[in-house]
Amino acid sequence: MASPRLETYCCPNRDAATQLVMNFQPEVFCGVCIGSASISLLLTILQLLPKKGQSPRKMPKASSSSTILLLISICDILGGLGMIFRSSVWLGFPGFIANISVSNGTDVWPSAFCVGSAMWIQLLYSAGFWWLFCYAVDSYLVVRRSAGLSTIVLYHMMTWGLAVMLCVEGIALLYYPSLSSCENGLEHAIPHYITTYAPLLLVLVANPILFRRTVSAVASLLKGRQGIYTENERRLGTEIQMRFFKIMLVFVICWSPNIINETLLFYLELQPDINEMPLKNLRSAALITWIIMGVLNPMQGFLFTLAFYGWTGWKVDLKWRKREIPWESMSSSTVGENAYPSPVNYQSNIHDSKKISTTDSQQTDEAISILSEANTSGDERLTRSSPIYQGW
């Protein structure tokens, strides 16, 4: 699971709240993490593999949104692998893990493993948060016709740059002046927790706003095609809205335990003695949410694929097939339009105006198509029946 407590545990002089959760049934907790991460990993890969009986998704043109969805899944897969590796070493080599708490030991490998595995998990999940924010931004820009494949480079720079910068900065402040002599005090660890949860809170706050504005822009696009808002267009807008809702629902379910757990642990840290009887219920709540985090955090990868694509089935098709390259279809359509130029000037002007209108119509189709591209069942049937896709 992704929690800043993993890095805090690497300090020999760790705080009492971190000691409480990390020493609570570690074998059970690591087993839960391995089981949840393994199931999520297998099901996520199964979701992404091509299936028999499915027609390949044909897009009017390549989109950055589809690339972002894939990168989110990749971050979840790599983060899950890090959790499996860390928990497996924790279970398989208890003596090796016990040396992490030795402040004057000469063996640096236990501490290096503790820091490295924790940073790997935090970095990948933080990058996933930034990619999810980029997806919300890109969805809005696509509808506004201000995005394209060129923007994916900016997304890469922002996502990986911010994820690495915040991770390194938080770790440097946490382990100052050195890993073997981390400074004590809650104030010393606060910057690390801020850099960890900043992208998570950004997604919780900004993504619903961007998704809401995107849905409103989609409705305007659909109404602007013929000046009317038919039942098919209304259903298409509802499907896109439901897709955004599912994405945020998965995110809230998987990460709200982290916020609750961290709030409880911070409160316990502020107490003179966390073992006092009046704090028993708070300690129990912190331990319960700690176990829930180990279950829900790794399951984000699989649940996100359900929100993105729906259930794609069990029948995997591993046969190689040639897929249509998006720009080839665009080139062929362009050649078809320019194959018979009009020799008369006024006819050429009429042709140009129709061409501009057709281009605008195609851009609108592409924008709506990109937002509903991942769904392979209901959305595909809906868009085929909608007049927006019937040869404008």
mmCIF file of C-alpha atoms in Angstrom:
data_model
loop_
_atom_site.group_PDB
_atom_site.id
_atom_site.type_symbol
_atom_site.label_atom_id
_atom_site.label_comp_id
_atom_site.label_asym_id
_atom_site.label_seq_id
_atom_site.Cartn_x
_atom_site.Cartn_y
_atom_site.Cartn_z
ATOM 1 C CA MET A 1 0.000 0.000 0.000
ATOM 2 C CA ALA A 2 1.067 3.606 -0.497
ATOM 3 C CA SER A 3 1.541 5.373 2.835
ATOM 4 C CA PRO A 4 4.222 7.780 4.086
ATOM 5 C CA ARG A 5 4.392 5.591 7.180
ATOM 6 C CA LEU A 6 6.469 3.145 5.128
ATOM 7 C CA GLU A 7 9.274 5.711 4.805
ATOM 8 C CA THR A 8 8.876 6.871 8.416
ATOM 9 C CA TYR A 9 9.376 3.288 9.615
ATOM 10 C CA CYS A 10 12.871 3.302 8.073
ATOM 11 C CA CYS A 11 14.018 5.779 10.751
ATOM 12 C CA PRO A 12 15.383 4.011 13.865
ATOM 13 C CA ASN A 13 13.790 6.703 16.055
ATOM 14 C CA ARG A 14 10.364 6.340 14.503
ATOM 15 C CA ASP A 15 7.355 7.867 16.263
ATOM 16 C CA ALA A 16 4.966 5.866 18.446
ATOM 17 C CA ALA A 17 2.027 6.046 15.994
ATOM 18 C CA THR A 18 4.125 4.598 13.168
ATOM 19 C CA GLN A 19 5.399 1.905 15.501
ATOM 20 C CA LEU A 20 1.805 1.074 16.453
ATOM 21 C CA VAL A 21 0.554 0.330 12.944
ATOM 22 C CA MET A 22 3.722 -1.207 11.519
ATOM 23 C CA ASN A 23 4.025 -3.689 14.397
ATOM 24 C CA PHE A 24 0.351 -4.683 14.357
ATOM 25 C CA GLN A 25 0.174 -8.229 12.960
ATOM 26 C CA PRO A 26 2.856 -7.598 10.292
ATOM 27 C CA GLU A 27 2.546 -11.126 8.874
ATOM 28 C CA VAL A 28 -1.199 -10.781 8.406
ATOM 29 C CA PHE A 29 -0.838 -7.295 6.976
ATOM 30 C CA CYS A 30 1.847 -8.322 4.471
ATOM 31 C CA GLY A 31 -0.217 -11.351 3.464
ATOM 32 C CA VAL A 32 -3.224 -9.109 2.836
ATOM 33 C CA CYS A 33 -1.092 -6.766 0.717
ATOM 34 C CA ILE A 34 0.345 -9.642 -1.329
ATOM 35 C CA GLY A 35 -3.069 -11.189 -1.919
ATOM 36 C CA SER A 36 -4.796 -7.942 -2.865
ATOM 37 C CA ALA A 37 -1.935 -6.735 -5.077
ATOM 38 C CA SER A 38 -1.624 -10.106 -6.837
ATOM 39 C CA ILE A 39 -5.348 -10.318 -7.610
ATOM 40 C CA SER A 40 -5.420 -6.736 -8.827
ATOM 41 C CA LEU A 41 -2.300 -7.270 -10.948
ATOM 42 C CA LEU A 42 -3.642 -10.379 -12.682
ATOM 43 C CA LEU A 43 -7.100 -8.910 -13.306
ATOM 44 C CA THR A 44 -5.668 -5.604 -14.559
ATOM 45 C CA ILE A 45 -3.472 -7.391 -17.102
ATOM 46 C CA LEU A 46 -6.444 -9.566 -18.090
ATOM 47 C CA GLN A 47 -8.527 -6.436 -18.645
ATOM 48 C CA LEU A 48 -5.896 -4.837 -20.882
ATOM 49 C CA LEU A 49 -5.270 -7.884 -23.096
ATOM 50 C CA PRO A 50 -7.245 -8.145 -26.377
ATOM 51 C CA LYS A 51 -10.284 -10.410 -26.210
ATOM 52 C CA LYS A 52 -11.803 -12.841 -28.693
ATOM 53 C CA GLY A 53 -14.935 -11.693 -30.430
ATOM 54 C CA GLN A 54 -14.170 -8.033 -29.840
ATOM 55 C CA SER A 55 -13.728 -5.727 -32.764
ATOM 56 C CA PRO A 56 -10.645 -3.544 -32.459
ATOM 57 C CA ARG A 57 -11.364 -0.044 -31.284
ATOM 58 C CA LYS A 58 -11.196 2.304 -34.242
ATOM 59 C CA MET A 59 -10.497 5.894 -33.393
ATOM 60 C CA PRO A 60 -10.822 8.791 -35.835
ATOM 61 C CA LYS A 61 -7.332 9.777 -34.755
ATOM 62 C CA ALA A 62 -4.838 8.943 -32.061
ATOM 63 C CA SER A 63 -5.549 10.672 -28.771
ATOM 64 C CA SER A 64 -3.546 11.548 -25.708
ATOM 65 C CA SER A 65 -6.454 10.463 -23.488
ATOM 66 C CA SER A 66 -6.092 6.816 -24.496
ATOM 67 C CA THR A 67 -2.364 7.014 -23.780
ATOM 68 C CA ILE A 68 -3.026 8.523 -20.350
ATOM 69 C CA LEU A 69 -5.458 5.730 -19.445
ATOM 70 C CA LEU A 70 -2.819 3.159 -20.338
ATOM 71 C CA LEU A 71 -0.144 4.986 -18.310
ATOM 72 C CA ILE A 72 -2.427 5.075 -15.261
ATOM 73 C CA SER A 73 -2.810 1.301 -15.486
ATOM 74 C CA ILE A 74 0.960 0.866 -15.925
ATOM 75 C CA CYS A 75 1.651 2.941 -12.798
ATOM 76 C CA ASP A 76 -0.811 0.791 -10.851
ATOM 77 C CA ILE A 77 0.779 -2.412 -12.138
ATOM 78 C CA LEU A 78 4.324 -1.311 -11.260
ATOM 79 C CA GLY A 79 3.200 -0.006 -7.882
ATOM 80 C CA GLY A 80 1.489 -3.343 -7.186
ATOM 81 C CA LEU A 81 4.676 -5.204 -8.111
ATOM 82 C CA GLY A 82 6.576 -3.054 -5.623
ATOM 83 C CA MET A 83 4.073 -3.909 -2.898
ATOM 84 C CA ILE A 84 4.327 -7.637 -3.660
ATOM 85 C CA PHE A 85 8.128 -7.518 -3.569
ATOM 86 C CA ARG A 86 8.283 -5.510 -0.343
ATOM 87 C CA SER A 87 5.730 -7.671 1.476
ATOM 88 C CA SER A 88 7.362 -10.895 0.261
ATOM 89 C CA VAL A 89 10.770 -9.859 1.613
ATOM 90 C CA TRP A 90 9.105 -8.734 4.844
ATOM 91 C CA LEU A 91 7.513 -12.172 5.275
ATOM 92 C CA GLY A 92 10.376 -14.297 3.980
ATOM 93 C CA PHE A 93 13.298 -12.644 5.774
ATOM 94 C CA PRO A 94 12.187 -11.494 9.238
ATOM 95 C CA GLY A 95 15.789 -11.305 10.487
ATOM 96 C CA PHE A 96 16.735 -9.031 7.612
ATOM 97 C CA ILE A 97 13.791 -6.727 8.355
ATOM 98 C CA ALA A 98 14.608 -6.663 12.078
ATOM 99 C CA ASN A 99 17.936 -4.958 11.308
ATOM 100 C CA ILE A 100 16.080 -1.882 10.060
ATOM 101 C CA SER A 101 15.551 -0.760 13.638
ATOM 102 C CA VAL A 102 19.232 -1.094 14.552
ATOM 103 C CA SER A 103 20.565 2.452 14.592
ATOM 104 C CA ASN A 104 24.257 1.623 15.050
ATOM 105 C CA GLY A 105 24.422 -1.385 12.759
ATOM 106 C CA THR A 106 26.991 -1.641 9.968
ATOM 107 C CA ASP A 107 24.669 -3.450 7.542
ATOM 108 C CA VAL A 108 23.129 -0.795 5.284
ATOM 109 C CA TRP A 109 21.118 -3.194 3.105
ATOM 110 C CA PRO A 110 18.035 -3.452 5.372
ATOM 111 C CA SER A 111 17.724 0.339 5.499
ATOM 112 C CA ALA A 112 18.414 0.613 1.772
ATOM 113 C CA PHE A 113 15.688 -1.944 1.056
ATOM 114 C CA CYS A 114 13.263 -0.151 3.380
ATOM 115 C CA VAL A 115 13.843 3.252 1.758
ATOM 116 C CA GLY A 116 14.083 1.981 -1.819
ATOM 117 C CA SER A 117 10.912 -0.135 -1.751
ATOM 118 C CA ALA A 118 8.924 2.590 0.005
ATOM 119 C CA MET A 119 10.096 5.246 -2.480
ATOM 120 C CA TRP A 120 9.251 2.970 -5.424
ATOM 121 C CA ILE A 121 5.686 2.472 -4.216
ATOM 122 C CA GLN A 122 5.184 6.144 -3.368
ATOM 123 C CA LEU A 123 6.661 7.364 -6.661
ATOM 124 C CA LEU A 124 4.510 5.096 -8.842
ATOM 125 C CA TYR A 125 1.255 5.835 -7.063
ATOM 126 C CA SER A 126 2.031 9.565 -6.945
ATOM 127 C CA ALA A 127 2.677 9.463 -10.689
ATOM 128 C CA GLY A 128 -0.674 7.704 -11.090
ATOM 129 C CA PHE A 129 -2.352 10.554 -9.218
ATOM 130 C CA TRP A 130 -0.733 13.129 -11.507
ATOM 131 C CA TRP A 131 -1.732 11.136 -14.604
ATOM 132 C CA LEU A 132 -5.316 11.009 -13.370
ATOM 133 C CA PHE A 133 -5.267 14.773 -12.981
ATOM 134 C CA CYS A 134 -3.825 15.077 -16.511
ATOM 135 C CA TYR A 135 -6.659 12.882 -17.789
ATOM 136 C CA ALA A 136 -9.233 15.305 -16.371
ATOM 137 C CA VAL A 137 -7.371 18.253 -17.899
ATOM 138 C CA ASP A 138 -7.007 16.501 -21.251
ATOM 139 C CA SER A 139 -10.694 15.536 -21.365
ATOM 140 C CA TYR A 140 -11.657 19.174 -20.962
ATOM 141 C CA LEU A 141 -9.080 20.355 -23.517
ATOM 142 C CA VAL A 142 -10.211 17.728 -26.031
ATOM 143 C CA VAL A 143 -13.770 19.014 -25.914
ATOM 144 C CA ARG A 144 -12.426 22.550 -26.301
ATOM 145 C CA ARG A 145 -10.316 21.283 -29.234
ATOM 146 C CA SER A 146 -7.121 22.439 -27.547
ATOM 147 C CA ALA A 147 -5.447 19.081 -26.998
ATOM 148 C CA GLY A 148 -3.729 16.482 -29.129
ATOM 149 C CA LEU A 149 -0.897 14.016 -29.189
ATOM 150 C CA SER A 150 1.623 16.851 -28.857
ATOM 151 C CA THR A 151 0.340 17.650 -25.359
ATOM 152 C CA ILE A 152 1.335 14.209 -24.104
ATOM 153 C CA VAL A 153 4.943 15.445 -23.929
ATOM 154 C CA LEU A 154 3.892 18.216 -21.559
ATOM 155 C CA TYR A 155 1.937 15.718 -19.481
ATOM 156 C CA HIS A 156 5.021 13.490 -19.211
ATOM 157 C CA MET A 157 7.178 16.399 -18.092
ATOM 158 C CA MET A 158 4.658 17.541 -15.508
ATOM 159 C CA THR A 159 3.762 14.081 -14.180
ATOM 160 C CA TRP A 160 7.178 12.496 -13.828
ATOM 161 C CA GLY A 161 8.905 15.766 -12.984
ATOM 162 C CA LEU A 162 6.531 16.642 -10.148
ATOM 163 C CA ALA A 163 6.336 13.066 -8.866
ATOM 164 C CA VAL A 164 10.136 12.710 -8.673
ATOM 165 C CA MET A 165 10.671 16.214 -7.287
ATOM 166 C CA LEU A 166 8.093 15.868 -4.511
ATOM 167 C CA CYS A 167 9.217 12.355 -3.623
ATOM 168 C CA VAL A 168 12.911 13.281 -3.399
ATOM 169 C CA GLU A 169 12.178 16.497 -1.520
ATOM 170 C CA GLY A 170 9.981 14.753 1.040
ATOM 171 C CA ILE A 171 12.490 11.950 1.576
ATOM 172 C CA ALA A 172 15.404 14.391 1.914
ATOM 173 C CA LEU A 173 13.572 16.394 4.583
ATOM 174 C CA LEU A 174 12.472 13.252 6.408
ATOM 175 C CA TYR A 175 15.929 11.663 6.604
ATOM 176 C CA TYR A 176 17.895 14.820 7.339
ATOM 177 C CA PRO A 177 20.719 14.856 8.377
ATOM 178 C CA SER A 178 21.045 11.097 7.715
ATOM 179 C CA LEU A 179 18.978 7.922 7.717
ATOM 180 C CA SER A 180 20.649 6.640 10.875
ATOM 181 C CA SER A 181 19.922 9.846 12.807
ATOM 182 C CA CYS A 182 16.551 11.138 11.589
ATOM 183 C CA GLU A 183 15.397 14.153 13.534
ATOM 184 C CA ASN A 184 12.589 13.648 16.011
ATOM 185 C CA GLY A 185 9.370 15.649 16.073
ATOM 186 C CA LEU A 186 6.141 15.789 14.163
ATOM 187 C CA GLU A 187 7.117 19.056 12.479
ATOM 188 C CA HIS A 188 10.061 17.319 10.855
ATOM 189 C CA ALA A 189 7.830 14.727 9.150
ATOM 190 C CA ILE A 190 5.028 17.073 8.063
ATOM 191 C CA PRO A 191 6.719 18.169 4.761
ATOM 192 C CA HIS A 192 7.064 14.517 3.797
ATOM 193 C CA TYR A 193 3.366 13.849 4.383
ATOM 194 C CA ILE A 194 2.407 16.991 2.470
ATOM 195 C CA THR A 195 4.456 16.006 -0.582
ATOM 196 C CA THR A 196 2.913 12.524 -0.462
ATOM 197 C CA TYR A 197 -0.731 13.546 -0.189
ATOM 198 C CA ALA A 198 -0.656 16.767 -2.235
ATOM 199 C CA PRO A 199 -1.363 15.045 -5.602
ATOM 200 C CA LEU A 200 -4.051 12.872 -3.968
ATOM 201 C CA LEU A 201 -5.875 15.926 -2.598
ATOM 202 C CA LEU A 202 -5.460 17.683 -5.949
ATOM 203 C CA VAL A 203 -7.316 14.862 -7.703
ATOM 204 C CA LEU A 204 -10.055 14.865 -5.056
ATOM 205 C CA VAL A 205 -10.627 18.612 -5.419
ATOM 206 C CA ALA A 206 -9.800 19.479 -9.033
ATOM 207 C CA ASN A 207 -10.954 16.427 -10.991
ATOM 208 C CA PRO A 208 -14.679 16.689 -10.093
ATOM 209 C CA ILE A 209 -14.634 20.343 -11.190
ATOM 210 C CA LEU A 210 -12.909 19.544 -14.489
ATOM 211 C CA PHE A 211 -15.176 16.555 -15.145
ATOM 212 C CA ARG A 212 -18.275 18.670 -14.495
ATOM 213 C CA ARG A 213 -17.103 21.354 -16.906
ATOM 214 C CA THR A 214 -16.270 18.705 -19.497
ATOM 215 C CA VAL A 215 -19.767 17.206 -19.282
ATOM 216 C CA SER A 216 -21.287 20.689 -19.734
ATOM 217 C CA ALA A 217 -19.079 21.294 -22.769
ATOM 218 C CA VAL A 218 -20.086 17.924 -24.238
ATOM 219 C CA ALA A 219 -23.760 18.851 -23.894
ATOM 220 C CA SER A 220 -23.085 22.121 -25.714
ATOM 221 C CA LEU A 221 -21.299 20.276 -28.507
ATOM 222 C CA LEU A 222 -24.126 17.806 -28.937
ATOM 223 C CA LYS A 223 -26.749 20.559 -29.004
ATOM 224 C CA GLY A 224 -24.753 22.568 -31.496
ATOM 225 C CA ARG A 225 -24.779 19.891 -34.164
ATOM 226 C CA GLN A 226 -28.408 20.386 -35.241
ATOM 227 C CA GLY A 227 -29.641 22.861 -32.691
ATOM 228 C CA ILE A 228 -31.576 20.099 -30.912
ATOM 229 C CA TYR A 229 -30.813 17.695 -28.083
ATOM 230 C CA THR A 230 -32.248 14.302 -28.996
ATOM 231 C CA GLU A 231 -32.633 11.287 -26.746
ATOM 232 C CA ASN A 232 -29.545 9.636 -28.223
ATOM 233 C CA GLU A 233 -27.389 12.683 -27.545
ATOM 234 C CA ARG A 234 -28.776 12.893 -24.025
ATOM 235 C CA ARG A 235 -27.960 9.258 -23.400
ATOM 236 C CA LEU A 236 -24.450 9.731 -24.798
ATOM 237 C CA GLY A 237 -23.865 12.670 -22.454
ATOM 238 C CA THR A 238 -25.159 10.612 -19.538
ATOM 239 C CA GLU A 239 -22.801 7.746 -20.395
ATOM 240 C CA ILE A 240 -19.803 10.092 -20.391
ATOM 241 C CA GLN A 241 -20.946 11.598 -17.098
ATOM 242 C CA MET A 242 -21.322 8.127 -15.571
ATOM 243 C CA ARG A 243 -17.833 7.219 -16.723
ATOM 244 C CA PHE A 244 -16.363 10.216 -14.904
ATOM 245 C CA PHE A 245 -18.457 9.384 -11.836
ATOM 246 C CA LYS A 246 -17.127 5.806 -11.772
ATOM 247 C CA ILE A 247 -13.547 7.057 -11.974
ATOM 248 C CA MET A 248 -14.006 9.378 -8.997
ATOM 249 C CA LEU A 249 -15.948 6.738 -7.062
ATOM 250 C CA VAL A 250 -13.088 4.244 -7.416
ATOM 251 C CA PHE A 251 -10.581 6.882 -6.387
ATOM 252 C CA VAL A 252 -12.549 7.876 -3.277
ATOM 253 C CA ILE A 253 -13.127 4.253 -2.236
ATOM 254 C CA CYS A 254 -9.473 3.289 -2.621
ATOM 255 C CA TRP A 255 -7.866 6.314 -0.985
ATOM 256 C CA SER A 256 -10.302 7.721 1.584
ATOM 257 C CA PRO A 257 -9.030 5.131 4.158
ATOM 258 C CA ASN A 258 -5.566 6.685 3.801
ATOM 259 C CA ILE A 259 -6.847 10.134 4.738
ATOM 260 C CA ILE A 260 -8.858 8.761 7.661
ATOM 261 C CA ASN A 261 -5.950 6.658 8.903
ATOM 262 C CA GLU A 262 -3.460 9.509 8.651
ATOM 263 C CA THR A 263 -5.800 11.861 10.524
ATOM 264 C CA LEU A 264 -6.170 9.355 13.355
ATOM 265 C CA LEU A 265 -2.444 8.709 13.571
ATOM 266 C CA PHE A 266 -1.609 12.401 13.599
ATOM 267 C CA TYR A 267 -4.045 12.901 16.447
ATOM 268 C CA LEU A 268 -2.447 10.015 18.362
ATOM 269 C CA GLU A 269 1.002 11.488 17.802
ATOM 270 C CA LEU A 270 -0.100 14.692 19.484
ATOM 271 C CA GLN A 271 -1.045 12.818 22.660
ATOM 272 C CA PRO A 272 1.458 12.409 25.515
ATOM 273 C CA ASP A 273 0.823 8.648 25.643
ATOM 274 C CA ILE A 274 -1.025 6.851 22.838
ATOM 275 C CA ASN A 275 -1.488 3.761 25.030
ATOM 276 C CA GLU A 276 -3.919 5.438 27.392
ATOM 277 C CA MET A 277 -7.295 3.756 27.822
ATOM 278 C CA PRO A 278 -9.395 6.726 26.561
ATOM 279 C CA LEU A 279 -7.572 6.396 23.230
ATOM 280 C CA LYS A 280 -8.411 2.708 22.797
ATOM 281 C CA ASN A 281 -11.172 3.299 20.240
ATOM 282 C CA LEU A 282 -8.939 5.629 18.228
ATOM 283 C CA ARG A 283 -6.161 3.061 18.206
ATOM 284 C CA SER A 284 -8.590 0.381 17.055
ATOM 285 C CA ALA A 285 -9.940 2.629 14.294
ATOM 286 C CA ALA A 286 -6.395 3.417 13.141
ATOM 287 C CA LEU A 287 -5.494 -0.285 12.993
ATOM 288 C CA ILE A 288 -8.700 -1.197 11.144
ATOM 289 C CA THR A 289 -8.206 1.506 8.511
ATOM 290 C CA TRP A 290 -4.569 0.384 8.215
ATOM 291 C CA ILE A 291 -5.696 -3.116 7.190
ATOM 292 C CA ILE A 292 -8.350 -1.650 4.874
ATOM 293 C CA MET A 293 -5.636 0.374 3.153
ATOM 294 C CA GLY A 294 -3.701 -2.823 2.500
ATOM 295 C CA VAL A 295 -6.759 -4.232 0.719
ATOM 296 C CA LEU A 296 -8.075 -1.219 -1.216
ATOM 297 C CA ASN A 297 -4.892 0.598 -2.299
ATOM 298 C CA PRO A 298 -3.615 -2.262 -4.516
ATOM 299 C CA MET A 299 -7.107 -2.906 -5.925
ATOM 300 C CA GLN A 300 -7.158 0.542 -7.521
ATOM 301 C CA GLY A 301 -5.547 -0.782 -10.711
ATOM 302 C CA PHE A 302 -8.272 -3.334 -11.452
ATOM 303 C CA LEU A 303 -11.138 -1.086 -10.338
ATOM 304 C CA PHE A 304 -9.880 1.696 -12.587
ATOM 305 C CA THR A 305 -9.891 -0.620 -15.610
ATOM 306 C CA LEU A 306 -13.530 -1.411 -14.836
ATOM 307 C CA ALA A 307 -14.289 2.315 -14.728
ATOM 308 C CA PHE A 308 -12.313 2.970 -17.927
ATOM 309 C CA TYR A 309 -13.317 0.018 -20.105
ATOM 310 C CA GLY A 310 -16.011 -1.961 -18.321
ATOM 311 C CA TRP A 311 -15.585 -5.725 -17.951
ATOM 312 C CA THR A 312 -13.798 -6.950 -21.083
ATOM 313 C CA GLY A 313 -14.298 -10.692 -20.493
ATOM 314 C CA TRP A 314 -12.136 -13.765 -19.953
ATOM 315 C CA LYS A 315 -11.463 -14.917 -23.535
ATOM 316 C CA VAL A 316 -8.011 -13.576 -24.322
ATOM 317 C CA ASP A 317 -6.982 -13.278 -27.964
ATOM 318 C CA LEU A 318 -3.190 -13.449 -28.246
ATOM 319 C CA LYS A 319 -3.126 -13.688 -32.026
ATOM 320 C CA TRP A 320 -1.373 -10.820 -33.738
ATOM 321 C CA ARG A 321 -3.589 -8.772 -35.968
ATOM 322 C CA LYS A 322 -2.923 -5.754 -38.107
ATOM 323 C CA ARG A 323 -4.789 -2.793 -36.767
ATOM 324 C CA GLU A 324 -5.744 0.218 -38.751
ATOM 325 C CA ILE A 325 -3.343 3.087 -38.168
ATOM 326 C CA PRO A 326 -5.424 6.182 -37.398
ATOM 327 C CA TRP A 327 -3.557 8.547 -39.666
ATOM 328 C CA GLU A 328 -3.896 6.163 -42.613
ATOM 329 C CA SER A 329 -7.694 6.439 -42.504
ATOM 330 C CA MET A 330 -7.396 10.190 -42.199
ATOM 331 C CA SER A 331 -5.086 10.359 -45.206
ATOM 332 C CA SER A 332 -7.358 8.178 -47.321
ATOM 333 C CA SER A 333 -10.372 10.285 -46.471
ATOM 334 C CA THR A 334 -8.462 13.414 -47.384
ATOM 335 C CA VAL A 335 -7.478 11.942 -50.719
ATOM 336 C CA GLY A 336 -11.075 10.982 -51.368
ATOM 337 C CA GLU A 337 -12.264 14.492 -50.727
ATOM 338 C CA ASN A 338 -9.662 16.046 -53.030
ATOM 339 C CA ALA A 339 -9.874 13.473 -55.836
ATOM 340 C CA TYR A 340 -12.276 15.467 -58.003
ATOM 341 C CA PRO A 341 -11.606 19.201 -57.708
ATOM 342 C CA SER A 342 -14.185 21.515 -59.203
ATOM 343 C CA PRO A 343 -13.032 23.537 -62.208
ATOM 344 C CA VAL A 344 -15.474 26.362 -61.497
ATOM 345 C CA ASN A 345 -14.557 29.035 -58.943
ATOM 346 C CA TYR A 346 -17.954 29.376 -57.273
ATOM 347 C CA GLN A 347 -18.276 25.607 -57.076
ATOM 348 C CA SER A 348 -14.845 25.506 -55.450
ATOM 349 C CA ASN A 349 -15.994 28.024 -52.856
ATOM 350 C CA ILE A 350 -19.070 25.939 -52.092
ATOM 351 C CA HIS A 351 -16.900 22.874 -51.844
ATOM 352 C CA ASP A 352 -14.512 24.642 -49.439
ATOM 353 C CA SER A 353 -17.336 25.793 -47.187
ATOM 354 C CA LYS A 354 -18.761 22.285 -47.089
ATOM 355 C CA LYS A 355 -15.300 20.963 -46.379
ATOM 356 C CA ILE A 356 -14.886 23.348 -43.432
ATOM 357 C CA SER A 357 -18.289 22.314 -42.110
ATOM 358 C CA THR A 358 -17.367 18.660 -42.500
ATOM 359 C CA THR A 359 -14.057 19.252 -40.720
ATOM 360 C CA ASP A 360 -15.787 20.918 -37.782
ATOM 361 C CA SER A 361 -18.248 18.042 -37.647
ATOM 362 C CA GLN A 362 -15.428 15.506 -37.677
ATOM 363 C CA GLN A 363 -13.596 17.376 -34.915
ATOM 364 C CA THR A 364 -16.728 17.300 -32.775
ATOM 365 C CA ASP A 365 -17.170 13.586 -33.488
ATOM 366 C CA GLU A 366 -13.544 12.967 -32.523
ATOM 367 C CA ALA A 367 -13.882 14.924 -29.290
ATOM 368 C CA ILE A 368 -16.963 12.986 -28.195
ATOM 369 C CA SER A 369 -15.460 9.727 -29.433
ATOM 370 C CA ILE A 370 -12.298 10.203 -27.384
ATOM 371 C CA LEU A 371 -14.281 10.661 -24.182
ATOM 372 C CA SER A 372 -16.270 7.473 -24.764
ATOM 373 C CA GLU A 373 -13.524 5.503 -26.528
ATOM 374 C CA ALA A 374 -12.767 3.039 -23.741
ATOM 375 C CA ASN A 375 -16.196 1.524 -23.285
ATOM 376 C CA THR A 376 -16.736 -1.465 -25.538
ATOM 377 C CA SER A 377 -20.365 -2.306 -24.923
ATOM 378 C CA GLY A 378 -22.976 0.279 -24.096
ATOM 379 C CA ASP A 379 -21.091 3.294 -25.371
ATOM 380 C CA GLU A 380 -20.219 1.616 -28.673
ATOM 381 C CA ARG A 381 -23.827 0.669 -29.358
ATOM 382 C CA LEU A 382 -24.964 4.099 -28.335
ATOM 383 C CA THR A 383 -22.597 6.012 -30.545
ATOM 384 C CA ARG A 384 -23.464 3.878 -33.552
ATOM 385 C CA SER A 385 -27.150 4.558 -33.101
ATOM 386 C CA SER A 386 -26.672 8.261 -32.459
ATOM 387 C CA PRO A 387 -27.152 10.591 -35.419
ATOM 388 C CA ILE A 388 -23.873 12.201 -34.518
ATOM 389 C CA TYR A 389 -22.092 9.192 -36.010
ATOM 390 C CA GLN A 390 -24.268 8.594 -39.076
ATOM 391 C CA GLY A 391 -22.268 10.235 -41.819
ATOM 392 C CA TRP A 392 -22.450 13.966 -41.283
#
